[in-house]
mmCIF file of C-alpha atoms in Angstrom:
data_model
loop_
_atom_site.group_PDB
_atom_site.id
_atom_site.type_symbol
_atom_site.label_atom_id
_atom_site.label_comp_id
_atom_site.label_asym_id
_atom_site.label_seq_id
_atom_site.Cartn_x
_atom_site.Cartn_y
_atom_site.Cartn_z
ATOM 1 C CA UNK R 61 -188.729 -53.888 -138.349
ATOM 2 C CA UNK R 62 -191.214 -51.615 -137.002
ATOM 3 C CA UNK R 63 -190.316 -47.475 -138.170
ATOM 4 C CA UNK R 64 -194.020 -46.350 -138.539
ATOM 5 C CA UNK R 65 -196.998 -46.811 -136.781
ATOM 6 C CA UNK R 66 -199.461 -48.398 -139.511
ATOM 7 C CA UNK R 67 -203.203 -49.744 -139.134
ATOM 8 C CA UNK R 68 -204.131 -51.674 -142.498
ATOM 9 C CA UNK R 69 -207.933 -52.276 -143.175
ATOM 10 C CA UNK R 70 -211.051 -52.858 -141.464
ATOM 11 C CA UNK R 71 -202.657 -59.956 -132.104
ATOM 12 C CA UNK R 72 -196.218 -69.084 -113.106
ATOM 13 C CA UNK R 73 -198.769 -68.339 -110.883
ATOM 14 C CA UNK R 74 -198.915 -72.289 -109.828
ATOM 15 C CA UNK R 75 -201.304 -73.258 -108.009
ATOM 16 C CA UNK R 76 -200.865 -74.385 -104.577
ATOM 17 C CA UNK R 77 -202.667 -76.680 -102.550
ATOM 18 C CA UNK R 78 -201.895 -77.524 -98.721
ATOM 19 C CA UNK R 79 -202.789 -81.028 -98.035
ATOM 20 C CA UNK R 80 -203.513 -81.414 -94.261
ATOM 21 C CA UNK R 81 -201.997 -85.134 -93.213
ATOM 22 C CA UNK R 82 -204.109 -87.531 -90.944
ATOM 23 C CA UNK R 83 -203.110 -90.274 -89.318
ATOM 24 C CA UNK R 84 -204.887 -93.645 -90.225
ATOM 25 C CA UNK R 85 -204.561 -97.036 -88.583
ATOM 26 C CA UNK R 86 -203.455 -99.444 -91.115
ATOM 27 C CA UNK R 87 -206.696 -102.059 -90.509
ATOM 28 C CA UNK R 88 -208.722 -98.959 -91.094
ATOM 29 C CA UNK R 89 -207.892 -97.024 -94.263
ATOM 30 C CA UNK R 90 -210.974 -95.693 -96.023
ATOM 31 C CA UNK R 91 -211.806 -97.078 -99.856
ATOM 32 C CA UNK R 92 -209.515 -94.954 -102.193
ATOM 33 C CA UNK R 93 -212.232 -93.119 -104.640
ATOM 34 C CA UNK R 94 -211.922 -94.152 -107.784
ATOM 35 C CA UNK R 95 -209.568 -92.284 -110.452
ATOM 36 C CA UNK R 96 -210.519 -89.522 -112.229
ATOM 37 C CA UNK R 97 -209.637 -88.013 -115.117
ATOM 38 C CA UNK R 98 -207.272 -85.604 -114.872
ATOM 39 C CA UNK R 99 -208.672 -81.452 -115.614
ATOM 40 C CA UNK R 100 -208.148 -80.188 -119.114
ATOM 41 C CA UNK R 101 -205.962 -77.489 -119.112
ATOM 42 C CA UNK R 102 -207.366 -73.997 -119.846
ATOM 43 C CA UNK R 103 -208.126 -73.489 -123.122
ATOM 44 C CA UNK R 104 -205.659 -70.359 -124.830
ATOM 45 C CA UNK R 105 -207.892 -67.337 -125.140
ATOM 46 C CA UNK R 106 -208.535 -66.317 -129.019
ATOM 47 C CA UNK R 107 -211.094 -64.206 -130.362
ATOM 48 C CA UNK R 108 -213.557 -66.117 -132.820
ATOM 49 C CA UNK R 109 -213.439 -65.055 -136.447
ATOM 50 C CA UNK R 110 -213.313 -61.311 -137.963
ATOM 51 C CA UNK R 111 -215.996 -60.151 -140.545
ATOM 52 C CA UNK R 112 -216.956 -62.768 -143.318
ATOM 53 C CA UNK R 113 -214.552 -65.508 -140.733
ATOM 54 C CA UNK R 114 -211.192 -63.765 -141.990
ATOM 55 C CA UNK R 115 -208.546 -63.825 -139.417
ATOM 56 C CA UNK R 116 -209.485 -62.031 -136.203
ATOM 57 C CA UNK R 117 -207.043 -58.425 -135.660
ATOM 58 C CA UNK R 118 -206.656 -57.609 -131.526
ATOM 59 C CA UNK R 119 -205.142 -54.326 -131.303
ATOM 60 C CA UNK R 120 -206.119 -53.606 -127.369
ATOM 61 C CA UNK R 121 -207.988 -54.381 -124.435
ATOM 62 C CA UNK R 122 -211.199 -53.233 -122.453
ATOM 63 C CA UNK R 123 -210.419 -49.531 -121.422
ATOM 64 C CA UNK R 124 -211.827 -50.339 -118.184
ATOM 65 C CA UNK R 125 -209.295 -51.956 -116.157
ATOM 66 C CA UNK R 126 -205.460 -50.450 -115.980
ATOM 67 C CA UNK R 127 -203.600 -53.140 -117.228
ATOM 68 C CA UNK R 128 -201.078 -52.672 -119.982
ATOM 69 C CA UNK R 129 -199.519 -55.448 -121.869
ATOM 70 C CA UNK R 130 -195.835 -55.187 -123.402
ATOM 71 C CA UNK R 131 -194.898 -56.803 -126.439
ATOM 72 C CA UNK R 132 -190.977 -57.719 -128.089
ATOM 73 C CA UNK R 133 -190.619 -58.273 -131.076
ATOM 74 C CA UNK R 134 -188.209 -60.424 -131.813
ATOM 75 C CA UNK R 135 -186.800 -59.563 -135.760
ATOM 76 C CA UNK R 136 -184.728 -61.920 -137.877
ATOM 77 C CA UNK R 137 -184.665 -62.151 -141.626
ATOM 78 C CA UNK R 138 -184.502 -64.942 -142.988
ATOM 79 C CA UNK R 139 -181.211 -63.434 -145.135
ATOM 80 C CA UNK R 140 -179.446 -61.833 -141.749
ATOM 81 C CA UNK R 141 -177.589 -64.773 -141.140
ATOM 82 C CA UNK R 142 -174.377 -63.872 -142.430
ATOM 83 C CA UNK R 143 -174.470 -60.913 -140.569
ATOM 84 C CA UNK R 144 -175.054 -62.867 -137.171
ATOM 85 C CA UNK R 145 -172.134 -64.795 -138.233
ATOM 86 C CA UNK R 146 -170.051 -61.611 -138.480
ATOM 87 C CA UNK R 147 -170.785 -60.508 -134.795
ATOM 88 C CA UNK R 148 -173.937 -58.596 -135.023
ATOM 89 C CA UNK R 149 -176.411 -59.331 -132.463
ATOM 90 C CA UNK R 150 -180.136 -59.600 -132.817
ATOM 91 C CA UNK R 151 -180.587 -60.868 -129.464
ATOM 92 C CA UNK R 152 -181.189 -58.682 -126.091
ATOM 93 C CA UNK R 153 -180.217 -60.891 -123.274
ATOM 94 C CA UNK R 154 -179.973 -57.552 -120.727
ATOM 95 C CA UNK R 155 -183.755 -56.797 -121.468
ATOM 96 C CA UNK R 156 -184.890 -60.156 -121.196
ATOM 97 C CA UNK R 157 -182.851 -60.014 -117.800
ATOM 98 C CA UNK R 158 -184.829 -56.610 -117.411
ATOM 99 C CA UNK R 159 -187.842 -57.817 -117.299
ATOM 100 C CA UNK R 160 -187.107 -60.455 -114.872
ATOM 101 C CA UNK R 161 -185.623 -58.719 -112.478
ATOM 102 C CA UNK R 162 -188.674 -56.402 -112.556
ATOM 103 C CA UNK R 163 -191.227 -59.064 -112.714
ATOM 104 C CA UNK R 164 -193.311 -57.777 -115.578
ATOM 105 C CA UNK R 165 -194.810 -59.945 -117.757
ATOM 106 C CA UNK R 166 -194.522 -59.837 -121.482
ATOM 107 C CA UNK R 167 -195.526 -62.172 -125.035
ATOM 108 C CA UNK R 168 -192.429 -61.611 -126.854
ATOM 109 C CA UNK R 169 -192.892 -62.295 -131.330
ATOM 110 C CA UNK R 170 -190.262 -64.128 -132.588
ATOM 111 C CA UNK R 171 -189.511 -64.955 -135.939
ATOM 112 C CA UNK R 172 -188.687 -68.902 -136.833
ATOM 113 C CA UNK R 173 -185.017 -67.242 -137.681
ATOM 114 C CA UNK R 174 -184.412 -65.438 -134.630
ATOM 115 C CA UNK R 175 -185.604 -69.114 -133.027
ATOM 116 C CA UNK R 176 -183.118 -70.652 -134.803
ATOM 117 C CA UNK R 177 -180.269 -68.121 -134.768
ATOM 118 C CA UNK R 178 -180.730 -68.571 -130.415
ATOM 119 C CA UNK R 179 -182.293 -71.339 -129.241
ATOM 120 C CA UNK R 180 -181.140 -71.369 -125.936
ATOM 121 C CA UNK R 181 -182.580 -67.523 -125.515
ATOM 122 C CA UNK R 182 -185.861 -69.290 -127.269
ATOM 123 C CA UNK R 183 -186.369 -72.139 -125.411
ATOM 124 C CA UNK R 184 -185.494 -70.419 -121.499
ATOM 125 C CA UNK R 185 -188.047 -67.504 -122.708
ATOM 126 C CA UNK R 186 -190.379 -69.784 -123.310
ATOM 127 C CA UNK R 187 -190.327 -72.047 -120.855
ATOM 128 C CA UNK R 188 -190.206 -68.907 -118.303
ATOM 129 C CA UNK R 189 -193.933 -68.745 -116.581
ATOM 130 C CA UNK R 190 -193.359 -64.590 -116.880
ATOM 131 C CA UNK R 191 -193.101 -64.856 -120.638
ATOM 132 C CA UNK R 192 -195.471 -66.357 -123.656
ATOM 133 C CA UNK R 193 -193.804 -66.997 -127.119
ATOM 134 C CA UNK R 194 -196.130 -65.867 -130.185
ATOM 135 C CA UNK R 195 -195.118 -66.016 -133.992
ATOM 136 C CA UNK R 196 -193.828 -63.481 -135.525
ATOM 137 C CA UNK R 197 -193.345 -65.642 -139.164
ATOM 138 C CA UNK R 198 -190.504 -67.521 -140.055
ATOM 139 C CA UNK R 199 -188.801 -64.962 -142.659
ATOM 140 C CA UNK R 200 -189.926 -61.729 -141.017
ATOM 141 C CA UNK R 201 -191.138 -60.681 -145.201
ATOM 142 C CA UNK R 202 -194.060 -58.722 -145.698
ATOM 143 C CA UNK R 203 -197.756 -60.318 -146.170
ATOM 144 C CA UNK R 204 -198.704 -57.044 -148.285
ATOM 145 C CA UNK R 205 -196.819 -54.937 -151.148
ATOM 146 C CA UNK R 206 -194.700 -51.704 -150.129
ATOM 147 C CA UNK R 207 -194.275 -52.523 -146.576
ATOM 148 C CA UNK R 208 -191.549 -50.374 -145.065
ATOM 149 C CA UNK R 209 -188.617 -52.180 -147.860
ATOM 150 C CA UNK R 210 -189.516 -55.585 -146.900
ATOM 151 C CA UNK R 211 -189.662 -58.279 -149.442
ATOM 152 C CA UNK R 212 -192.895 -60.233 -149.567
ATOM 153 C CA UNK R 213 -194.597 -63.243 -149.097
ATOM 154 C CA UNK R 214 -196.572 -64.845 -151.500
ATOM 155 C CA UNK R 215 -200.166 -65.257 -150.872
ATOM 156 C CA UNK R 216 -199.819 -68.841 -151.339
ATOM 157 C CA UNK R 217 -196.650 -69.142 -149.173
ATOM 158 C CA UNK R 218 -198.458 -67.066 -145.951
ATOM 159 C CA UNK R 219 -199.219 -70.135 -144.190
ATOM 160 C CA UNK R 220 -196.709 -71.737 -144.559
ATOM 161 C CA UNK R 221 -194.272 -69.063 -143.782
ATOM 162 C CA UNK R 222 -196.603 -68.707 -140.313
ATOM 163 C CA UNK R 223 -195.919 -72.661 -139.719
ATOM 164 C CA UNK R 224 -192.733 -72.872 -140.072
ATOM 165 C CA UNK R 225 -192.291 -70.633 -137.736
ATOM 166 C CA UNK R 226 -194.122 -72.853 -134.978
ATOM 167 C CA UNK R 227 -192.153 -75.801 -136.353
ATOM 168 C CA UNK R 228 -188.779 -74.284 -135.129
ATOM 169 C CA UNK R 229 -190.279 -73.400 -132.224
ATOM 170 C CA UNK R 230 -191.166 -76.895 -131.551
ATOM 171 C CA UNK R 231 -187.973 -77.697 -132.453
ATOM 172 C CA UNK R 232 -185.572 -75.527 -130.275
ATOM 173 C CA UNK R 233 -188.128 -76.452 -127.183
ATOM 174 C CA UNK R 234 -190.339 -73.590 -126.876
ATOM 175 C CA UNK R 235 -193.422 -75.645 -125.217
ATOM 176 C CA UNK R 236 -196.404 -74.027 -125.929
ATOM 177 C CA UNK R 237 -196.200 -71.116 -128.279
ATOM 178 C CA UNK R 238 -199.346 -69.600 -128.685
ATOM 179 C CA UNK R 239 -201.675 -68.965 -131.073
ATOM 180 C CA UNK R 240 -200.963 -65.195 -131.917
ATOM 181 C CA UNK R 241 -199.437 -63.594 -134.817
ATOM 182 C CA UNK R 242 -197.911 -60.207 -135.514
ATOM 183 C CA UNK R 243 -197.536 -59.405 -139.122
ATOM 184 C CA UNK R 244 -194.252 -57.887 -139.748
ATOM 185 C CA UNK R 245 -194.179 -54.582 -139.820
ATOM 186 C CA UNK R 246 -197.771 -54.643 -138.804
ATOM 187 C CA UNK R 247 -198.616 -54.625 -142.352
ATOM 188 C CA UNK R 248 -202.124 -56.936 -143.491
ATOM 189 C CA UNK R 249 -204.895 -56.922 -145.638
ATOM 190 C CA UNK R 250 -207.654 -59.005 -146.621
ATOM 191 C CA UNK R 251 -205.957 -61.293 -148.547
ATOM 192 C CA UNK R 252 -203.958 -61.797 -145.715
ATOM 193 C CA UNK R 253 -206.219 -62.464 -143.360
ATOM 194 C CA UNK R 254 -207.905 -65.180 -145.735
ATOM 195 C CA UNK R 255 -204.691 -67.128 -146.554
ATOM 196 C CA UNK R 256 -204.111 -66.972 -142.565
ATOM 197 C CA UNK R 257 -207.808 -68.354 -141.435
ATOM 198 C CA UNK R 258 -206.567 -72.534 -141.539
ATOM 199 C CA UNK R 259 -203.514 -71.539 -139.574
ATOM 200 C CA UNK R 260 -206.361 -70.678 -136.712
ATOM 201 C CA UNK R 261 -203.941 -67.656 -135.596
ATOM 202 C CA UNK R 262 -205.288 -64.114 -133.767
ATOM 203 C CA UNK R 263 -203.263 -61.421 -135.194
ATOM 204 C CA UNK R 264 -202.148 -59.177 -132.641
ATOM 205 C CA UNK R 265 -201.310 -55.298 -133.792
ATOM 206 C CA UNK R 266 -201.058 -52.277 -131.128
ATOM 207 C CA UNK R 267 -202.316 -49.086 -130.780
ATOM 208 C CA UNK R 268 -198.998 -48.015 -128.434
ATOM 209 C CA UNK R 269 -196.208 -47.645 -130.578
ATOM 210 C CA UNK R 270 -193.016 -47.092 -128.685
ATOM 211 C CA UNK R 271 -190.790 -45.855 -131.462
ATOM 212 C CA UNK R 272 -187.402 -47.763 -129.651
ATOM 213 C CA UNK R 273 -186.495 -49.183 -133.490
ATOM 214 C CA UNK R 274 -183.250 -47.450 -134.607
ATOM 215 C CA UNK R 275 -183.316 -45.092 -131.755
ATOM 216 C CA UNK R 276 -180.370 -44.212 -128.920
ATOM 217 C CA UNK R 277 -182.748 -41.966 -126.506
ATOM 218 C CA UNK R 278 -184.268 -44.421 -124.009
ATOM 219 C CA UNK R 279 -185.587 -41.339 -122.433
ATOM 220 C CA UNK R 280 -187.460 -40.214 -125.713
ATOM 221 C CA UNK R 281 -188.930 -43.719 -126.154
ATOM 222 C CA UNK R 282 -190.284 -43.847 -122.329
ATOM 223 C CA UNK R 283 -191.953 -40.662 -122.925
ATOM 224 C CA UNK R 284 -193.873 -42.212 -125.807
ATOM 225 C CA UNK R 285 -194.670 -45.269 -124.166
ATOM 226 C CA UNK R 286 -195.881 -42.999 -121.441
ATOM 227 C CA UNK R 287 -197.766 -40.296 -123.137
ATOM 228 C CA UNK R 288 -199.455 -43.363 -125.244
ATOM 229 C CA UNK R 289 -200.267 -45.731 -123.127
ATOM 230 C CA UNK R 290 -204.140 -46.625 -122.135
ATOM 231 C CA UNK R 291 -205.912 -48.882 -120.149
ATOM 232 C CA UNK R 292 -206.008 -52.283 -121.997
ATOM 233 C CA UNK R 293 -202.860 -51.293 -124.050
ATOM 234 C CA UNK R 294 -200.522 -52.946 -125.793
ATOM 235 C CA UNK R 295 -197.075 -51.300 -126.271
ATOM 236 C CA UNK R 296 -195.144 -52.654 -129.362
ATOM 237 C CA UNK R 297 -191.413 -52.688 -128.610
ATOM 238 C CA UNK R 298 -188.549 -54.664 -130.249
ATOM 239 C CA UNK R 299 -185.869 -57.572 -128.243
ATOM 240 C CA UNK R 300 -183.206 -56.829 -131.093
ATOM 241 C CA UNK R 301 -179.859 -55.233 -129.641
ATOM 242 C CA UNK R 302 -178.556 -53.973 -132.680
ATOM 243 C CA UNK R 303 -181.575 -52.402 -133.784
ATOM 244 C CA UNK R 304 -183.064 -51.372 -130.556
ATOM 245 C CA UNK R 305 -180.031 -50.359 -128.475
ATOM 246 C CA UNK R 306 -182.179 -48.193 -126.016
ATOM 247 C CA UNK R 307 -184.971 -50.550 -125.291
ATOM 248 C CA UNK R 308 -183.610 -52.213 -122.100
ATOM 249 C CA UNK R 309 -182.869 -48.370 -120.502
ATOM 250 C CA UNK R 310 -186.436 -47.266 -121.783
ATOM 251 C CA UNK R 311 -188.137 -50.123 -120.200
ATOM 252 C CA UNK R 312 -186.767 -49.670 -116.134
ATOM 253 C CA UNK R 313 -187.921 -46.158 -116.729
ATOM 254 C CA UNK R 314 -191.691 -47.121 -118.275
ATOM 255 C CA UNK R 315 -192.487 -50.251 -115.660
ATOM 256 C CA UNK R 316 -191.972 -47.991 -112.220
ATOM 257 C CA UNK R 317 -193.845 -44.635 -113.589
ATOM 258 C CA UNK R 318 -196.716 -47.008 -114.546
ATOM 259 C CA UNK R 319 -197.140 -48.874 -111.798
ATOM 260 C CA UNK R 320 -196.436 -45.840 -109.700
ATOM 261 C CA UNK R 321 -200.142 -45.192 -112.089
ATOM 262 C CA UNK R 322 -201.774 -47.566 -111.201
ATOM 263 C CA UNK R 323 -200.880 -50.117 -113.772
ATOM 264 C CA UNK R 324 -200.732 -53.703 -113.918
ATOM 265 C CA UNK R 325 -198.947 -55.653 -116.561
ATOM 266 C CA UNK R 326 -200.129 -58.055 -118.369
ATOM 267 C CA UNK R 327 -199.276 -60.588 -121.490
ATOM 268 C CA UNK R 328 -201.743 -60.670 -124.339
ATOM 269 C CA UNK R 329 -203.640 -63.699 -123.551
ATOM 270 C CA UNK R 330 -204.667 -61.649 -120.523
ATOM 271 C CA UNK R 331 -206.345 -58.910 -122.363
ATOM 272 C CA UNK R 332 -207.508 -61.033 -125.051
ATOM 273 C CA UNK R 333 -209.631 -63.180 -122.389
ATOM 274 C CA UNK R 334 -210.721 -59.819 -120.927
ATOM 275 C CA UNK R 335 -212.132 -59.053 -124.466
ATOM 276 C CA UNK R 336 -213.906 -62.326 -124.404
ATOM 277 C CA UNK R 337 -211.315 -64.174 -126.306
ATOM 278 C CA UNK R 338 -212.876 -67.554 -126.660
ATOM 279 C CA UNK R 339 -210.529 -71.095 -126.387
#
């Protein structure tokens, strides 16, 4: 769980087509055209390799363009699930609601846990055309030493931790998580980024922090999303009710006054593509 800011070294519009209908007598059909192959589906924007082809970091957009992306992170331990069991809830069902009924877009990191811990909440967020699904690891532990309290990874284990996480995802019916990863509590370094390079992952930081983990003012955390925000931000915010109990009031204050700006919101892949991700 997010507490601190913390930069480490140096993360359905369908289309539709109106077919106009002609009448053709039967002894006179034209020859059907042969069949085609059907297009390839855009490729997922990702930004090719960092310095000495570590893991590339995305932290924001081009400042050009006022488009703002918001982010949910979506914390489980891997060790909270006897506390699930006892009632507490790590879901936010009103702010996913939220965020419909407002029509913003958002990527929202989940953990493998919090994937397996609510499925159903998995699975209809990501098969939702407003949302994209990134991986937030499986056990939401560390990938560097003193990181906010949480217990770490090994450096052998990071990929696999990273995987897993996908693997539930595939599992519970999330179709097509992408490839972006947030490093719990925003915490990487080199090593890192090496043992992450055959997972072919973007990690995907911030530079918005919105300061809703632990905290009961939803005013105080729109004012910090508001005073921070830039254009080609992305705003880190958590989906965890009993950690982020103000995020869902903080969030119908932040999407009008921005969009009363001049703001449009975005998910990640947007921005990244804007950067020049590549697919």
């Amino acid at each position: 769980m997010i507490t601190l800011t913390r930069r480490v070294a140096a993360l359905c519009v369908a289309a539709t087509a109106l077919t106009a209908c002609a009448t053709v007598q039967p002894d006179r059909q034209p020859p059907r055209p042969a069949p085609s192959a059907s297009p390839a589906a855009p490729a997922t924007p990702t930004l090719a390799p960092g310095p000495a082809g570590l893991t590339p970091v995305f932290d924001h957009g081009p400042r050009g363009e006022r488009t703002v992306a918001l982010t949910f992170d979506a914390d489980m331990t891997a060790d909270q699930g006897p506390r699930a069991a006892a009632g507490e809830r790590f879901d936010h069902p009103e702010l996913v609601a939220a965020l419909r009924a407002l029509q913003v877009p958002a990527t929202v990191f989940m953990t493998g846990r919090w994937a397996e811990e609510y499925p159903d909440q998995a699975r209809s967020i990501g098969r939702d055309p407003l949302f994209e699904v990134a991986n937030h690891s499986y056990s939401h532990h560390a990938f560097t030493g003193d990181c906010y309290g949480l217990p770490t990874v090994a450096a052998d284990r990071m990929r696999a931790d990273v995987e897993r996480a996908y693997a539930v995802f595939r599992k519970v019916g999330v179709p097509d998580p992408m490839p972006y990863f947030r490093f719990p509590g925003g915490c990487y370094d080199r090593r890192a980024l090496k043992a992450l390079v055959p997972a072919g992952v973007t990690a995907v930081q911030w530079d918005v922090v919105g300061g809703d983990a632990f905290a009961a003012d939803a005013d105080a955390v729109a004012r910090q999303v508001l005073d921070g925000v830039r254009p080609g931000s992305v705003v880190v915010l958590h989906c965890t009710r009993s950690a982020a109990p103000a995020t869902e009031r903080a969030v119908r204050a932040i999407v009008p006054e921005l969009r009363r700006q001049g703001y449009r919101f975005v998910k990640v892949s947007e921005l990244i593509a804007a950067a020049g991700g590549r697919g």
